[in-house]
Amino acid sequence: MTIANVIVDVPASQVNQTYDYSIPLEYRGVLKAGMRVVIPFGPRKITGFVIGTTDHSDYKNLKEILEVLDLTPVLTPELLKLGKWLADDTISLYITAYQAMLPQALKSSYKKEIVRLKDSRLSDELEQLFAGRDVLDYHELTDAPDANDQYRHLQQAIQDGDIYINYLVKSRAAKKYLTMIKPAKEMHILEEAYANLAIQATKQKQLLSFFITHPVSIEQSQLMKTLDISQSVIKSLLDKSLLTKEKKEVYRNPYEGREFTKTEKLSLTKEQSIAIAPIKDSIAKDEHHIFLLHGVTGSGKTEVYLQSIEDVLNKGKEAIVLVPEISLTPQMVKRFKGRFGSNVAVMHSALSPGEKYDEWRRIHRKEVQVVVGARSAIFAPFENLGIIIMDEEHETSYKQEDNPRYHARDVAIKRAESHHCPIVLGSATPTLESNARARKGVYKLVTLSERTNQQEMPHVEVIDMRQELHAGNRTMFSRTLVEKMKERISHGEQIVLLLNRRGYSTFALCRDCGHVQECPHCDIALTYHKNNHQLKCHYCAYEEPMPSLCPNCESNLIRFFGTGTQRVEEALSSVIPEATVIRMDVDTTRRKGSHERLLSDFGNKKGNILLGTQMIAKGLDFENVTLVGVLTADSMLHLPDFRSSEKTFQLLTQVSGRAGRHELVGEVVIQTYTPDHYSVQLASQYDYDTFYFKEMATRKLFRYPPYVFLTLITIAQENKVYVIQTAQEIAKLLMKHIQKDTVILGPTPSPIARIKDKYRYQLMIKYRNEPRLKAFIKKIMEHYAEEIRKNDLQITVDVQPYQLM
Ligand code: ADP
Ligand code: ZN
Ligand code: ZN
């Protein structure tokens, strides 16, 4: 083969096609589809993916490939095909699809070296090349005159496992510290010192007064920026021992040097045996089926996964296990590593690029047969897949909210199809979409309706918080919940408290004029962060200090509102002083290993109450937890999202499932302002089926998925008029090509109408059958390519959107 078809790394729709390049002599027979290359593109040198090789091109005077970046393909033939499908399915570029499949380390050009394994026996040519060394710079090879022969020998040696290519990723694991400044003395001493400072020491006074009003730890450079002071000012107060310095570690490196105790397989319950039978059958016969494993919390779904995987491994095949990011807890990892040991790779977003690459490489080199990971683990470069498992299939984090906007479930089904293997979608609360397919017989339904400990699901009590208010209780805890918490604590049992914060945030509000401090670049309220007393925008990087006076009316009654976990913790300690609380939220889990430490502290009974946000709702399994409380069950019911009832039902069911998983009987208290809402009511009765039918009827009435498909087009730019015009134009273009029963809603402003100074308008397309819609939207994107480039216009297309903001 003398010609390569290359997808080039230029993220623009005009170049979303393959380009032909001629293969230089030294790479002939070496270069294969799935490898990355460096090619000339216009005046630039860029990278690209070879997706095929051929001897014929319609073009003359082809340019030559400059460099080959891989000696073994990084994308398998299956993944190459999958990438093409993925790009078409999500209306994104081929290059973005391929890049989404690879670890970060392979996306940029890192220095490479060729490493020889200990005791390896190499051909004479390679011995000569290594000349007694264990490591070679990759460039030594590309510069060699007889490179072609060398490449062939190397490829063979890589295949034989005698050498490997190492990508030198800058190690993020190297520890990095931030310098934090905080008061060193009691408040009255600071105040005294302030009074004693010389009049002309204005900067020192300013700094000291800052800490008198904000007695917290703050990062040094942040402090300098906020107060516009130099380091010497800080130093003078440090020297006077009024302030003190501390080091705070950033970045983390989990699962390091951990040992996992080996677990043996359990003998299955009757229900489990019935559920697993068709899955095992499908594995044995290499048949592709989609199983929906609907099993209540605590019904032993994981054991079903583990024993299915065991069958797959016995056949010499491989398994992918997808777990939502927040469920990928050390407990979860332990269950898989405990059973399959070092045969398991873990792909977690908290890993550094270097660690991620190492895990990927273990898969690529076939050193492991099982990968457990979040969304992107679906692209694990296995070539002999025997099963794909997707736990908690209802989780919306399986949808990527960035190009390519894929749903891991769709990709998983596609891969299972090509490998003729089963896929198991597991959940206690399957999505309406999946359940509807199972009812139609498209998926095979298997059910686990009982807990493995034969216990009833914990009893749920719904508390009407309006009644509490009427009765004069102004705290965030109902009397029932407080009473039950006290009782559990006195018995030495433990409690999980969930603050449902989605849709909530702590914002700054003026009690006098009602002014809410918003981001100057985005139409959204700023969020208050207590640790450094800043207001931050969650959509752009903007932040400012919490004002002490209202910027609107100069009243000093500006306060932050909303319920943060910190406030709950404070309130809790005044209601139940004897309780020790372990708080888990983004703030307390930022430091390395802290997530794991907090959980193991709770497991070791170092706290009575585990208090946290969504991150504690899933996957946790503690023997001693007998009471689960949900503080604000309805906080997401009012979001502009047709899935809000479904999400509420799912969350309440999941969190209730954390109680009474072992010997002790559990109980649940749900606090809400809308006790009669069907998602609260039915979740408290564990009545999935009634919820399913009721919600389906609503979806049918208002024409929402799964009765129709949705595609969301968002248009954004700094000029509002231009955005509206463009949106109208696109709507018109679409109108000409759609079916009669297709509806286009909009253009309307997006729920967040401005982000980073760009106005946002959206079009929502609702349709039942539009086989040509994707192709047509692709054409529209090409039509606007020039404006996108010249005017910084953004058109984003989200096929089957989950985030409607
Ligand atoms: P789910 O994922 O469905 O919520 P789990 O897989 O966490 O449930 O199982 C709940 C508990 O039951 C776990 O502690 C697990 O070890 C235990 N378990 C699972 N299967 C069996 C079995 N066949 N016999 C005994 N205990 C089991
Ligand atoms: Zn005001
Ligand atoms: Zn902003």
mmCIF file of C-alpha atoms and ligand atoms in Angstrom, residues 266-270 272 295-305 307 332 335 391-392 428 448 451-453 619-621 654 657-658 661-662, ligand 1:
data_model
loop_
_atom_site.group_PDB
_atom_site.id
_atom_site.type_symbol
_atom_site.label_atom_id
_atom_site.label_comp_id
_atom_site.label_asym_id
_atom_site.label_seq_id
_atom_site.Cartn_x
_atom_site.Cartn_y
_atom_site.Cartn_z
ATOM 1 C CA LEU A 266 -21.383 -16.400 46.467
ATOM 2 C CA SER A 267 -23.917 -19.108 45.912
ATOM 3 C CA LEU A 268 -26.720 -17.334 44.135
ATOM 4 C CA THR A 269 -30.187 -16.863 45.517
ATOM 5 C CA LYS A 270 -33.041 -18.432 43.595
ATOM 6 C CA GLN A 272 -30.373 -14.401 41.048
ATOM 7 C CA GLY A 295 -33.373 -5.165 40.498
ATOM 8 C CA VAL A 296 -34.366 -3.335 43.668
ATOM 9 C CA THR A 297 -31.555 -1.815 45.720
ATOM 10 C CA GLY A 298 -29.746 -4.519 47.662
ATOM 11 C CA SER A 299 -30.990 -7.314 45.420
ATOM 12 C CA GLY A 300 -27.483 -8.418 44.504
ATOM 13 C CA LYS A 301 -27.089 -7.095 40.976
ATOM 14 C CA THR A 302 -23.333 -6.859 41.376
ATOM 15 C CA GLU A 303 -23.014 -10.580 42.110
ATOM 16 C CA VAL A 304 -24.902 -11.238 38.880
ATOM 17 C CA TYR A 305 -22.423 -9.017 37.029
ATOM 18 C CA GLN A 307 -20.521 -14.249 37.870
ATOM 19 C CA MET A 332 -17.140 -0.463 44.165
ATOM 20 C CA ARG A 335 -15.744 -5.586 44.643
ATOM 21 C CA ASP A 391 -24.688 -0.319 36.119
ATOM 22 C CA GLU A 392 -27.229 2.354 37.114
ATOM 23 C CA ALA A 428 -33.352 -0.223 40.462
ATOM 24 C CA LEU A 448 -34.712 -9.118 41.026
ATOM 25 C CA ARG A 451 -33.243 -8.022 48.760
ATOM 26 C CA THR A 452 -30.651 -10.752 49.267
ATOM 27 C CA ASN A 453 -31.139 -10.478 53.022
ATOM 28 C CA GLY A 619 -23.433 2.578 45.744
ATOM 29 C CA LEU A 620 -22.653 2.976 49.429
ATOM 30 C CA ASP A 621 -23.162 -0.095 51.528
ATOM 31 C CA GLN A 654 -31.644 5.176 45.333
ATOM 32 C CA GLY A 657 -31.792 1.905 49.274
ATOM 33 C CA ARG A 658 -28.862 2.902 51.504
ATOM 34 C CA ARG A 661 -28.971 -3.403 53.685
ATOM 35 C CA HIS A 662 -27.810 -5.948 56.237
HETATM 36 P P1 ADP B 1 -27.540 -3.948 44.378
HETATM 37 O O1 ADP B 1 -26.364 -3.606 43.514
HETATM 38 O O2 ADP B 1 -28.614 -4.680 43.639
HETATM 39 O O3 ADP B 1 -28.051 -2.786 45.164
HETATM 40 P P2 ADP B 1 -25.624 -5.440 45.842
HETATM 41 O O4 ADP B 1 -25.005 -6.098 44.686
HETATM 42 O O5 ADP B 1 -24.926 -4.290 46.446
HETATM 43 O O6 ADP B 1 -27.086 -4.992 45.461
HETATM 44 O O7 ADP B 1 -25.906 -6.545 46.949
HETATM 45 C C1 ADP B 1 -26.431 -6.252 48.219
HETATM 46 C C2 ADP B 1 -25.754 -7.109 49.271
HETATM 47 O O8 ADP B 1 -26.110 -8.476 49.111
HETATM 48 C C3 ADP B 1 -24.251 -7.068 49.206
HETATM 49 O O9 ADP B 1 -23.745 -6.922 50.493
HETATM 50 C C4 ADP B 1 -23.873 -8.410 48.621
HETATM 51 O O10 ADP B 1 -22.610 -8.845 49.073
HETATM 52 C C5 ADP B 1 -24.968 -9.309 49.121
HETATM 53 N N1 ADP B 1 -25.231 -10.466 48.258
HETATM 54 C C6 ADP B 1 -25.378 -10.433 46.922
HETATM 55 N N2 ADP B 1 -25.658 -11.676 46.436
HETATM 56 C C7 ADP B 1 -25.671 -12.492 47.502
HETATM 57 C C8 ADP B 1 -25.901 -13.914 47.655
HETATM 58 N N3 ADP B 1 -26.162 -14.687 46.613
HETATM 59 N N4 ADP B 1 -25.835 -14.404 48.899
HETATM 60 C C9 ADP B 1 -25.569 -13.606 49.949
HETATM 61 N N5 ADP B 1 -25.360 -12.302 49.878
HETATM 62 C C10 ADP B 1 -25.400 -11.728 48.666
#
